[in-house]
Amino acid sequence: MKNIKKYILPTVISTVLIGCGGGDESPSSFPSSFDEQKVTYDFENIVEAFLNSNIDYVVQYKPSDDYSGELVKYYDKDGNIVDFKIPTNTTANHGCKAEPLSLDNRKFSSTINNTYFNVKPLSNNQRLVIVSSFPTVFTNKFLGDTSCRYGDFNFNKKYIISKSNEKLIDISSDEKIVNTTNLSNVSELTRIYDKKHQTTTTSDGRVLLKPYSNTTINLSDHEFIINKNGEVKTFDSKNQHYITLPNTKGTEWQFFTDRYLVSKPYGGKVFIYDIINKQRMSNLSIDILQNRDTNLLNSDQVTISYGITMSMENGIVPFKYTSHNSDTEHFVSRLINGRWIRSSEISSDLYSILIKKALQNVTSIASDSDNAYMDLNNNGYFAATKATSRGFDLAFDNKYDPSSHPKEITDFPNYLENVHYINGRTVIETSTKVYGYEKRAFYLIDGTNKNIIGSPGEELTTITASAHNMP
């Protein structure tokens, strides 16, 4: 490992003009020499320094209404700003000073492509390094004048490292990470798991299917890498590297487990992939309804819902929920050992009972199911109550218990937009939800207290956890 330098302070970079002592040449010398150099970075040392800076989370924010770009700040777990600067391997000439990049300083910022850096925690002690819109050129001299300017903010890089900071895999611009799912919107979960939210009855007595849930859920113990063409990469824990799953291209995958992939509907089918045997299960695909005006009362068999659920003996497996002549018969089938095994009622196993009861409880507490989120790992929940266009109160519990009363925090502004887990702590995101003038705020929850993140005049747009080495 190289000697670690001391780096301090965050940075959003773009077209920047770095103030420096002017040269001894004047515009009258025009034209003159042109002097620029390529900017490079020692990311091995930068990442190591970041991990040792006790950074707990990173925020992007707009500093004022007259500035269209976004800057970056880093915070420790106590809410203190961490001053982190990113050095470049740049040798300045002509009196220039090639300052390290400070991502909370406008002069290092681009209003077109926001510069960003973070080392994000993943499962199994892995980390995702994100480098976005870093400068690639430093101009010392241009047309006779000393310039001292970074430019060409087009360096982007994403890669996953191990606990020892060894690179495991590069992430291309066509790929994205599917994180493990902690919190999901209750309205989406009720659509998947509760039959009362899967159909609607029209005024003329027809029973119609509501649109299938579009949410992505990953209940495995690790992340997946998904290419925009559908190709999936997963981590081989035995050999400690990522592998590409064959024959996954051309499909949009929606549900993820340690054993299976389940796709979104395409051409009247939902496809199943067996990760262990690395093959599609073509003969076990799910038939889904495409004509949403179909009256289920006149339909012999329709897939009402599909997704993944717990089987007490076989772990998390795909399921399909089918209706025969709508309300007359209902069946849930789980994929067990290569076969669809049918039983009556989805509530016939304990996992589904807990989910449905928890969902019904949260729905009864929340102003509406769109304003509530549930943790699928323990059925803990967060729900907006007494919600109006001006604000709401928050009810929450760490684990669903029908006999317990939820904790409450009052007086949040606007609407509940999202709930985030940041290194084991909860952050509530609110939003005005006014098109063209949407403003967000983020509150760190401490017991039954809330503390707003950021400073007056800053308009936060995102918050993301950061990885750090243990002290």
Short mmCIF file of C-alpha atoms in Angstrom, two decimals:
data_model
loop_
_atom_site.label_atom_id
_atom_site.label_comp_id
_atom_site.label_asym_id
_atom_site.label_seq_id
_atom_site.Cartn_x
_atom_site.Cartn_y
_atom_site.Cartn_z
CA MET A 1 0.00 0.00 0.00
CA LYS A 2 1.30 3.42 -0.88
CA ASN A 3 1.80 6.06 1.77
CA ILE A 4 -1.57 7.55 2.60
CA LYS A 5 -1.77 11.30 2.30
CA LYS A 6 -4.16 13.40 4.37
CA TYR A 7 -7.15 14.37 2.26
CA ILE A 8 -9.96 16.46 3.65
CA LEU A 9 -13.28 17.92 2.30
CA PRO A 10 -15.95 17.01 -0.32
CA THR A 11 -16.22 18.01 -3.96
CA VAL A 12 -18.61 18.63 -6.85
CA ILE A 13 -16.54 19.56 -9.85
CA SER A 14 -17.17 20.76 -13.36
CA THR A 15 -16.14 23.74 -15.44
CA VAL A 16 -14.01 25.51 -12.86
CA LEU A 17 -11.80 28.55 -12.66
CA ILE A 18 -9.30 28.23 -9.87
CA GLY A 19 -8.09 31.53 -8.50
CA CYS A 20 -4.35 31.84 -8.63
CA GLY A 21 -1.61 34.43 -8.72
CA GLY A 22 -1.64 35.98 -12.18
CA GLY A 23 1.30 35.39 -14.47
CA ASP A 24 3.68 38.05 -15.73
CA GLU A 25 2.28 37.86 -19.24
CA SER A 26 -0.54 40.09 -20.44
CA PRO A 27 -3.16 39.87 -23.20
CA SER A 28 -0.84 41.95 -25.37
CA SER A 29 1.37 38.89 -25.79
CA PHE A 30 -1.49 37.12 -27.63
CA PRO A 31 -1.07 34.76 -29.34
CA SER A 32 1.32 32.75 -27.21
CA SER A 33 1.90 29.22 -25.99
CA PHE A 34 -0.82 26.79 -25.02
CA ASP A 35 0.02 24.68 -21.97
CA GLU A 36 -2.26 21.99 -20.57
CA GLN A 37 -1.78 18.60 -18.99
CA LYS A 38 -3.80 15.47 -18.37
CA VAL A 39 -5.26 15.14 -14.88
CA THR A 40 -4.88 11.77 -13.18
CA TYR A 41 -5.85 10.44 -9.75
CA ASP A 42 -4.44 8.01 -7.22
CA PHE A 43 -7.74 6.34 -6.35
CA GLU A 44 -6.11 3.67 -4.24
CA ASN A 45 -4.97 6.29 -1.76
CA ILE A 46 -8.07 8.46 -2.18
CA VAL A 47 -10.39 5.57 -1.32
CA GLU A 48 -8.26 4.54 1.64
CA ALA A 49 -8.22 8.11 2.96
CA PHE A 50 -12.00 8.38 2.51
CA LEU A 51 -12.60 5.18 4.46
CA ASN A 52 -10.44 6.50 7.31
CA SER A 53 -12.23 9.89 7.51
CA ASN A 54 -15.23 8.68 9.55
CA ILE A 55 -17.66 9.82 6.85
CA ASP A 56 -21.11 8.39 7.57
CA TYR A 57 -23.17 9.84 4.71
CA VAL A 58 -22.99 12.18 1.75
CA VAL A 59 -25.58 14.69 0.56
CA GLN A 60 -26.04 16.50 -2.75
CA TYR A 61 -27.58 19.95 -2.54
CA LYS A 62 -28.33 23.13 -4.46
CA PRO A 63 -26.71 26.05 -2.62
CA SER A 64 -29.16 28.72 -3.82
CA ASP A 65 -31.99 29.37 -6.24
CA ASP A 66 -29.67 31.09 -8.75
CA TYR A 67 -27.37 28.09 -9.10
CA SER A 68 -28.56 25.13 -11.16
CA GLY A 69 -25.76 22.71 -10.28
CA GLU A 70 -25.46 20.49 -7.22
CA LEU A 71 -22.64 20.47 -4.69
CA VAL A 72 -21.61 17.74 -2.24
CA LYS A 73 -21.01 17.62 1.50
CA TYR A 74 -19.84 14.79 3.73
CA TYR A 75 -21.01 14.24 7.32
CA ASP A 76 -19.89 12.07 10.22
CA LYS A 77 -22.39 10.15 12.37
CA ASP A 78 -22.74 13.10 14.76
CA GLY A 79 -23.86 15.42 11.97
CA ASN A 80 -20.56 17.30 11.70
CA ILE A 81 -19.28 18.29 8.26
CA VAL A 82 -16.16 16.35 7.25
CA ASP A 83 -13.72 18.47 5.25
CA PHE A 84 -12.58 16.07 2.53
CA LYS A 85 -10.59 17.18 -0.51
CA ILE A 86 -9.61 15.05 -3.49
CA PRO A 87 -6.06 15.64 -4.72
CA THR A 88 -4.99 15.30 -8.34
CA ASN A 89 -1.67 14.23 -9.79
CA THR A 90 -1.15 17.64 -11.40
CA THR A 91 2.10 19.59 -11.67
CA ALA A 92 1.25 23.25 -12.17
CA ASN A 93 3.33 25.68 -14.22
CA HIS A 94 3.41 29.43 -14.90
CA GLY A 95 2.56 30.35 -11.31
CA CYS A 96 -0.51 28.15 -11.17
CA LYS A 97 -1.64 26.20 -8.16
CA ALA A 98 -3.50 22.95 -8.89
CA GLU A 99 -5.74 22.85 -5.84
CA PRO A 100 -7.35 19.60 -4.66
CA LEU A 101 -10.98 19.28 -5.62
CA SER A 102 -13.45 20.56 -3.04
CA LEU A 103 -16.86 19.28 -3.98
CA ASP A 104 -18.74 21.83 -1.86
CA ASN A 105 -17.14 24.77 -3.71
CA ARG A 106 -18.82 26.30 -6.77
CA LYS A 107 -15.55 27.00 -8.53
CA PHE A 108 -15.02 23.24 -8.80
CA SER A 109 -18.60 22.63 -9.89
CA SER A 110 -20.29 22.05 -13.22
CA THR A 111 -23.92 22.99 -13.71
CA ILE A 112 -24.18 20.43 -16.52
CA ASN A 113 -22.76 17.25 -15.01
CA ASN A 114 -22.59 17.26 -11.23
CA THR A 115 -19.24 16.05 -9.90
CA TYR A 116 -19.63 13.40 -7.22
CA PHE A 117 -17.54 10.99 -5.18
CA ASN A 118 -18.59 8.38 -2.64
CA VAL A 119 -17.62 4.96 -1.35
CA LYS A 120 -20.95 3.27 -0.67
CA PRO A 121 -21.34 0.24 1.62
CA LEU A 122 -22.65 -2.98 0.09
CA SER A 123 -23.41 -6.35 1.63
CA ASN A 124 -20.76 -8.89 2.60
CA ASN A 125 -18.22 -6.16 3.44
CA GLN A 126 -18.04 -4.97 -0.16
CA ARG A 127 -18.02 -1.30 -1.22
CA LEU A 128 -19.05 0.55 -4.36
CA VAL A 129 -16.69 3.34 -5.45
CA ILE A 130 -18.50 6.07 -7.44
CA VAL A 131 -16.56 8.69 -9.41
CA SER A 132 -18.69 11.04 -11.50
CA SER A 133 -17.74 13.92 -13.80
CA PHE A 134 -14.17 14.47 -12.61
CA PRO A 135 -11.95 16.84 -14.65
CA THR A 136 -9.44 15.30 -17.04
CA VAL A 137 -7.48 18.41 -18.12
CA PHE A 138 -5.70 21.21 -16.27
CA THR A 139 -4.79 24.32 -18.26
CA ASN A 140 -1.81 26.31 -16.99
CA LYS A 141 -1.59 28.77 -19.84
CA PHE A 142 -3.90 29.70 -22.68
CA LEU A 143 -3.34 32.33 -25.37
CA GLY A 144 -0.74 34.19 -23.38
CA ASP A 145 -2.59 34.30 -20.05
CA THR A 146 -2.15 32.16 -16.98
CA SER A 147 -5.36 30.13 -16.70
CA CYS A 148 -5.06 27.71 -13.75
CA ARG A 149 -8.23 25.93 -14.76
CA TYR A 150 -9.60 22.40 -14.60
CA GLY A 151 -11.70 21.31 -17.56
CA ASP A 152 -13.23 18.45 -19.54
CA PHE A 153 -15.30 17.05 -16.69
CA ASN A 154 -15.92 13.68 -18.30
CA PHE A 155 -14.11 11.13 -16.13
CA ASN A 156 -16.58 8.59 -14.72
CA LYS A 157 -15.88 5.34 -12.98
CA LYS A 158 -17.71 2.81 -10.82
CA TYR A 159 -16.23 -0.33 -9.35
CA ILE A 160 -16.75 -2.70 -6.45
CA ILE A 161 -13.98 -3.40 -3.95
CA SER A 162 -13.59 -5.99 -1.21
CA LYS A 163 -13.06 -5.31 2.49
CA SER A 164 -9.32 -5.21 1.79
CA ASN A 165 -9.94 -2.62 -0.97
CA GLU A 166 -9.08 -5.07 -3.75
CA LYS A 167 -11.04 -4.32 -6.92
CA LEU A 168 -13.59 -7.06 -7.64
CA ILE A 169 -15.28 -5.72 -10.76
CA ASP A 170 -15.79 -2.58 -12.84
CA ILE A 171 -19.37 -1.36 -13.37
CA SER A 172 -19.97 -0.06 -16.92
CA SER A 173 -22.20 2.88 -17.80
CA ASP A 174 -24.78 0.37 -19.09
CA GLU A 175 -24.97 -1.42 -15.74
CA LYS A 176 -26.68 -0.71 -12.43
CA ILE A 177 -26.59 -2.23 -8.97
CA VAL A 178 -29.74 -3.88 -7.59
CA ASN A 179 -29.36 -3.38 -3.86
CA THR A 180 -30.82 -5.68 -1.25
CA THR A 181 -34.31 -4.49 -0.32
CA ASN A 182 -34.97 -3.15 3.14
CA LEU A 183 -37.93 -0.79 2.83
CA SER A 184 -40.74 -1.02 0.28
CA ASN A 185 -43.80 1.12 -0.34
CA VAL A 186 -46.86 -0.41 1.33
CA SER A 187 -49.14 0.22 -1.65
CA GLU A 188 -46.83 -1.92 -3.81
CA LEU A 189 -46.59 -4.65 -1.18
CA THR A 190 -50.36 -4.85 -0.69
CA ARG A 191 -50.74 -5.22 -4.46
CA ILE A 192 -48.40 -8.20 -4.36
CA TYR A 193 -49.50 -9.97 -1.17
CA ASP A 194 -53.06 -8.95 -0.24
CA LYS A 195 -55.90 -10.15 -2.51
CA LYS A 196 -58.16 -7.29 -1.37
CA HIS A 197 -55.83 -4.90 -3.23
CA GLN A 198 -55.41 -6.95 -6.40
CA THR A 199 -58.79 -6.40 -8.08
CA THR A 200 -61.38 -3.67 -8.36
CA THR A 201 -65.16 -3.91 -8.86
CA THR A 202 -66.77 -1.51 -11.35
CA SER A 203 -70.16 0.15 -10.99
CA ASP A 204 -71.68 -2.37 -13.40
CA GLY A 205 -70.47 -5.32 -11.31
CA ARG A 206 -67.42 -6.38 -13.31
CA VAL A 207 -64.30 -7.47 -11.44
CA LEU A 208 -61.12 -6.14 -13.09
CA LEU A 209 -57.49 -6.81 -12.37
CA LYS A 210 -55.41 -3.91 -11.08
CA PRO A 211 -52.02 -3.38 -12.79
CA TYR A 212 -49.35 -5.78 -11.56
CA SER A 213 -46.81 -4.29 -9.18
CA ASN A 214 -43.86 -2.65 -10.91
CA THR A 215 -41.57 -2.50 -7.86
CA THR A 216 -38.21 -4.29 -7.73
CA ILE A 217 -37.49 -6.45 -4.68
CA ASN A 218 -34.19 -8.15 -3.85
CA LEU A 219 -34.49 -10.53 -0.88
CA SER A 220 -31.14 -12.23 -1.42
CA ASP A 221 -28.17 -11.62 0.86
CA HIS A 222 -26.22 -9.69 -1.77
CA GLU A 223 -26.48 -7.22 -4.64
CA PHE A 224 -26.84 -8.04 -8.35
CA ILE A 225 -25.36 -6.21 -11.33
CA ILE A 226 -27.87 -5.70 -14.14
CA ASN A 227 -27.01 -4.57 -17.68
CA LYS A 228 -29.60 -2.54 -19.58
CA ASN A 229 -29.84 -5.51 -21.98
CA GLY A 230 -31.00 -7.68 -19.05
CA GLU A 231 -27.77 -9.59 -18.46
CA VAL A 232 -27.25 -10.39 -14.77
CA LYS A 233 -24.04 -10.75 -12.77
CA THR A 234 -23.98 -12.25 -9.30
CA PHE A 235 -21.28 -12.82 -6.70
CA ASP A 236 -19.74 -16.27 -6.43
CA SER A 237 -18.96 -16.41 -2.72
CA LYS A 238 -17.00 -19.64 -3.05
CA ASN A 239 -14.51 -18.24 -5.55
CA GLN A 240 -14.88 -14.61 -4.40
CA HIS A 241 -15.62 -13.03 -7.77
CA TYR A 242 -18.57 -11.91 -9.88
CA ILE A 243 -19.89 -14.18 -12.62
CA THR A 244 -22.26 -13.59 -15.52
CA LEU A 245 -25.41 -15.69 -15.52
CA PRO A 246 -25.88 -17.15 -19.04
CA ASN A 247 -29.11 -16.62 -20.98
CA THR A 248 -30.34 -13.68 -18.89
CA LYS A 249 -30.19 -11.11 -21.71
CA GLY A 250 -33.35 -9.72 -23.25
CA THR A 251 -35.39 -9.82 -20.05
CA GLU A 252 -36.23 -7.17 -17.45
CA TRP A 253 -35.82 -8.82 -14.04
CA GLN A 254 -38.00 -7.73 -11.13
CA PHE A 255 -37.59 -10.11 -8.16
CA PHE A 256 -34.28 -11.47 -6.85
CA THR A 257 -33.46 -14.24 -4.35
CA ASP A 258 -30.37 -16.32 -3.65
CA ARG A 259 -31.83 -19.05 -5.85
CA TYR A 260 -34.19 -17.42 -8.39
CA LEU A 261 -34.79 -14.45 -10.69
CA VAL A 262 -38.37 -13.51 -11.60
CA SER A 263 -39.00 -11.20 -14.55
CA LYS A 264 -41.49 -8.45 -15.29
CA PRO A 265 -44.32 -9.39 -17.67
CA TYR A 266 -43.45 -9.65 -21.34
CA GLY A 267 -45.74 -10.99 -24.06
CA GLY A 268 -48.16 -12.50 -21.56
CA LYS A 269 -45.43 -14.34 -19.63
CA VAL A 270 -43.34 -13.92 -16.49
CA PHE A 271 -40.07 -15.83 -16.70
CA ILE A 272 -38.22 -17.73 -13.96
CA TYR A 273 -34.42 -18.21 -13.83
CA ASP A 274 -32.64 -20.84 -11.72
CA ILE A 275 -29.42 -19.20 -10.43
CA ILE A 276 -27.97 -22.39 -8.95
CA ASN A 277 -28.23 -24.34 -12.22
CA LYS A 278 -27.67 -21.20 -14.35
CA GLN A 279 -30.66 -21.76 -16.65
CA ARG A 280 -34.10 -20.44 -17.49
CA MET A 281 -36.98 -22.59 -16.30
CA SER A 282 -38.88 -22.26 -19.57
CA ASN A 283 -41.57 -24.80 -18.73
CA LEU A 284 -42.38 -23.01 -15.44
CA SER A 285 -43.11 -19.50 -16.72
CA ILE A 286 -46.20 -17.72 -15.37
CA ASP A 287 -49.08 -16.76 -17.67
CA ILE A 288 -50.30 -13.25 -16.88
CA LEU A 289 -53.30 -11.21 -18.02
CA GLN A 290 -52.67 -8.59 -20.72
CA ASN A 291 -56.22 -7.36 -21.44
CA ARG A 292 -57.03 -5.31 -18.34
CA ASP A 293 -60.67 -5.01 -19.36
CA THR A 294 -61.21 -8.72 -18.83
CA ASN A 295 -64.07 -9.50 -16.44
CA LEU A 296 -62.57 -11.94 -13.95
CA LEU A 297 -66.04 -13.28 -13.12
CA ASN A 298 -66.09 -14.85 -16.58
CA SER A 299 -62.50 -16.09 -16.55
CA ASP A 300 -61.62 -19.67 -15.79
CA GLN A 301 -58.12 -18.94 -14.43
CA VAL A 302 -56.15 -15.69 -14.15
CA THR A 303 -52.85 -14.91 -12.42
CA ILE A 304 -53.86 -12.21 -9.95
CA SER A 305 -50.37 -11.63 -8.55
CA TYR A 306 -46.86 -13.03 -8.65
CA GLY A 307 -43.56 -12.42 -6.91
CA ILE A 308 -41.46 -14.04 -4.21
CA THR A 309 -42.52 -15.36 -0.83
CA MET A 310 -41.15 -17.47 1.99
CA SER A 311 -41.48 -21.22 2.07
CA MET A 312 -40.65 -22.49 5.54
CA GLU A 313 -38.79 -25.50 4.17
CA ASN A 314 -37.31 -24.04 0.98
CA GLY A 315 -36.48 -20.42 1.75
CA ILE A 316 -37.60 -17.55 -0.48
CA VAL A 317 -39.20 -18.86 -3.67
CA PRO A 318 -41.35 -17.55 -6.55
CA PHE A 319 -45.12 -17.68 -6.16
CA LYS A 320 -48.18 -17.07 -8.30
CA TYR A 321 -51.62 -16.24 -6.98
CA THR A 322 -54.42 -17.42 -9.25
CA SER A 323 -58.14 -16.75 -9.25
CA HIS A 324 -60.81 -19.07 -10.62
CA ASN A 325 -63.99 -17.19 -11.49
CA SER A 326 -62.80 -14.32 -9.29
CA ASP A 327 -64.03 -14.72 -5.72
CA THR A 328 -65.15 -18.34 -5.90
CA GLU A 329 -61.69 -19.94 -5.59
CA HIS A 330 -58.19 -18.66 -4.86
CA PHE A 331 -54.96 -20.60 -4.98
CA VAL A 332 -51.34 -19.84 -4.25
CA SER A 333 -48.66 -21.92 -5.94
CA ARG A 334 -45.02 -21.90 -4.86
CA LEU A 335 -42.07 -23.08 -6.93
CA ILE A 336 -40.68 -25.99 -4.91
CA ASN A 337 -37.97 -28.32 -6.27
CA GLY A 338 -38.76 -27.52 -9.91
CA ARG A 339 -42.57 -27.84 -9.57
CA TRP A 340 -45.45 -25.46 -8.89
CA ILE A 341 -46.99 -26.75 -5.66
CA ARG A 342 -50.52 -25.43 -5.11
CA SER A 343 -52.30 -24.81 -1.82
CA SER A 344 -55.49 -22.92 -1.02
CA GLU A 345 -55.05 -19.32 0.10
CA ILE A 346 -51.79 -17.41 0.15
CA SER A 347 -52.20 -17.03 3.92
CA SER A 348 -51.62 -20.74 4.44
CA ASP A 349 -48.00 -20.22 5.48
CA LEU A 350 -46.72 -18.16 8.41
CA TYR A 351 -44.65 -15.76 6.31
CA SER A 352 -47.63 -14.60 4.26
CA ILE A 353 -49.79 -14.35 7.38
CA LEU A 354 -47.26 -12.02 9.00
CA ILE A 355 -46.90 -9.88 5.88
CA LYS A 356 -50.64 -9.56 5.32
CA LYS A 357 -51.39 -8.75 8.94
CA ALA A 358 -48.57 -6.24 9.10
CA LEU A 359 -49.71 -4.62 5.86
CA GLN A 360 -53.30 -4.41 7.08
CA ASN A 361 -52.12 -2.89 10.36
CA VAL A 362 -49.91 -0.29 8.64
CA THR A 363 -52.65 0.55 6.15
CA SER A 364 -55.08 1.16 9.01
CA ILE A 365 -52.58 3.52 10.66
CA ALA A 366 -51.40 5.41 7.58
CA SER A 367 -53.34 8.19 5.90
CA ASP A 368 -53.03 6.04 2.77
CA SER A 369 -50.82 3.16 1.68
CA ASP A 370 -48.73 5.39 -0.61
CA ASN A 371 -47.59 7.21 2.53
CA ALA A 372 -46.20 4.15 4.31
CA TYR A 373 -43.12 1.93 4.05
CA MET A 374 -42.46 -1.52 5.48
CA ASP A 375 -39.26 -3.40 6.20
CA LEU A 376 -39.58 -6.89 4.73
CA ASN A 377 -36.86 -8.24 7.00
CA ASN A 378 -38.77 -7.68 10.24
CA ASN A 379 -42.08 -6.10 9.16
CA GLY A 380 -41.12 -2.84 10.86
CA TYR A 381 -42.86 0.16 9.33
CA PHE A 382 -43.05 3.94 8.93
CA ALA A 383 -46.36 5.62 8.14
CA ALA A 384 -47.53 9.18 7.61
CA THR A 385 -50.59 9.96 9.73
CA LYS A 386 -52.89 12.99 9.85
CA ALA A 387 -51.46 13.83 6.44
CA THR A 388 -52.48 16.97 4.56
CA SER A 389 -50.85 18.98 1.81
CA ARG A 390 -49.09 21.00 4.51
CA GLY A 391 -47.60 18.22 6.60
CA PHE A 392 -47.98 14.97 8.55
CA ASP A 393 -47.11 13.11 11.73
CA LEU A 394 -45.02 9.94 11.64
CA ALA A 395 -45.95 6.60 13.24
CA PHE A 396 -43.32 3.88 13.27
CA ASP A 397 -42.22 0.66 14.91
CA ASN A 398 -39.05 -1.38 14.55
CA LYS A 399 -40.98 -4.65 14.29
CA TYR A 400 -44.62 -5.45 13.70
CA ASP A 401 -46.40 -6.48 16.88
CA PRO A 402 -50.22 -6.33 16.88
CA SER A 403 -50.27 -5.69 20.64
CA SER A 404 -47.84 -2.76 20.61
CA HIS A 405 -48.53 0.89 19.93
CA PRO A 406 -46.36 2.67 17.37
CA LYS A 407 -43.97 5.44 18.35
CA GLU A 408 -44.88 8.89 17.06
CA ILE A 409 -43.05 12.01 15.92
CA THR A 410 -45.16 15.03 15.07
CA ASP A 411 -44.83 18.02 12.76
CA PHE A 412 -43.18 17.05 9.48
CA PRO A 413 -43.71 19.44 6.55
CA ASN A 414 -45.31 18.62 3.19
CA TYR A 415 -45.48 14.93 2.18
CA LEU A 416 -43.66 11.74 3.15
CA GLU A 417 -41.52 11.03 0.10
CA ASN A 418 -39.28 8.16 1.22
CA VAL A 419 -37.56 6.44 4.12
CA HIS A 420 -33.84 5.61 4.08
CA TYR A 421 -31.57 3.48 6.23
CA ILE A 422 -28.18 5.16 6.61
CA ASN A 423 -25.67 2.86 8.33
CA GLY A 424 -28.29 1.53 10.73
CA ARG A 425 -30.13 4.82 11.30
CA THR A 426 -33.37 6.08 9.78
CA VAL A 427 -33.73 9.19 7.61
CA ILE A 428 -37.17 10.54 6.66
CA GLU A 429 -37.38 12.32 3.30
CA THR A 430 -40.14 14.87 2.73
CA SER A 431 -41.16 16.65 -0.46
CA THR A 432 -43.43 19.45 -1.60
CA LYS A 433 -44.42 17.31 -4.61
CA VAL A 434 -45.05 20.46 -6.64
CA TYR A 435 -44.07 19.86 -10.27
CA GLY A 436 -41.31 22.23 -11.36
CA TYR A 437 -40.81 23.50 -7.80
CA GLU A 438 -40.26 20.31 -5.86
CA LYS A 439 -38.20 20.77 -2.73
CA ARG A 440 -37.01 18.01 -0.45
CA ALA A 441 -35.84 17.87 3.15
CA PHE A 442 -34.17 15.08 5.12
CA TYR A 443 -34.59 14.39 8.84
CA LEU A 444 -32.40 12.07 10.89
CA ILE A 445 -34.48 10.13 13.43
CA ASP A 446 -33.02 9.82 16.93
CA GLY A 447 -35.43 7.94 19.18
CA THR A 448 -38.59 10.02 18.97
CA ASN A 449 -36.74 13.18 17.89
CA LYS A 450 -36.01 14.48 14.41
CA ASN A 451 -33.05 16.58 13.29
CA ILE A 452 -32.98 18.23 9.87
CA ILE A 453 -29.87 17.59 7.79
CA GLY A 454 -28.08 20.45 6.04
CA SER A 455 -27.79 24.19 6.55
CA PRO A 456 -30.23 27.06 5.94
CA GLY A 457 -30.32 28.05 2.28
CA GLU A 458 -29.30 24.59 1.08
CA GLU A 459 -31.79 22.54 -0.89
CA LEU A 460 -30.85 18.87 -0.43
CA THR A 461 -31.64 16.50 -3.29
CA THR A 462 -30.12 13.16 -2.23
CA ILE A 463 -28.61 11.42 0.79
CA THR A 464 -26.52 8.26 0.56
CA ALA A 465 -24.67 6.14 3.11
CA SER A 466 -20.89 6.09 3.00
CA ALA A 467 -18.60 3.25 3.95
CA HIS A 468 -15.89 3.75 6.56
CA ASN A 469 -13.30 1.64 8.30
CA MET A 470 -14.03 0.71 11.88
CA PRO A 471 -12.06 2.81 14.41
#
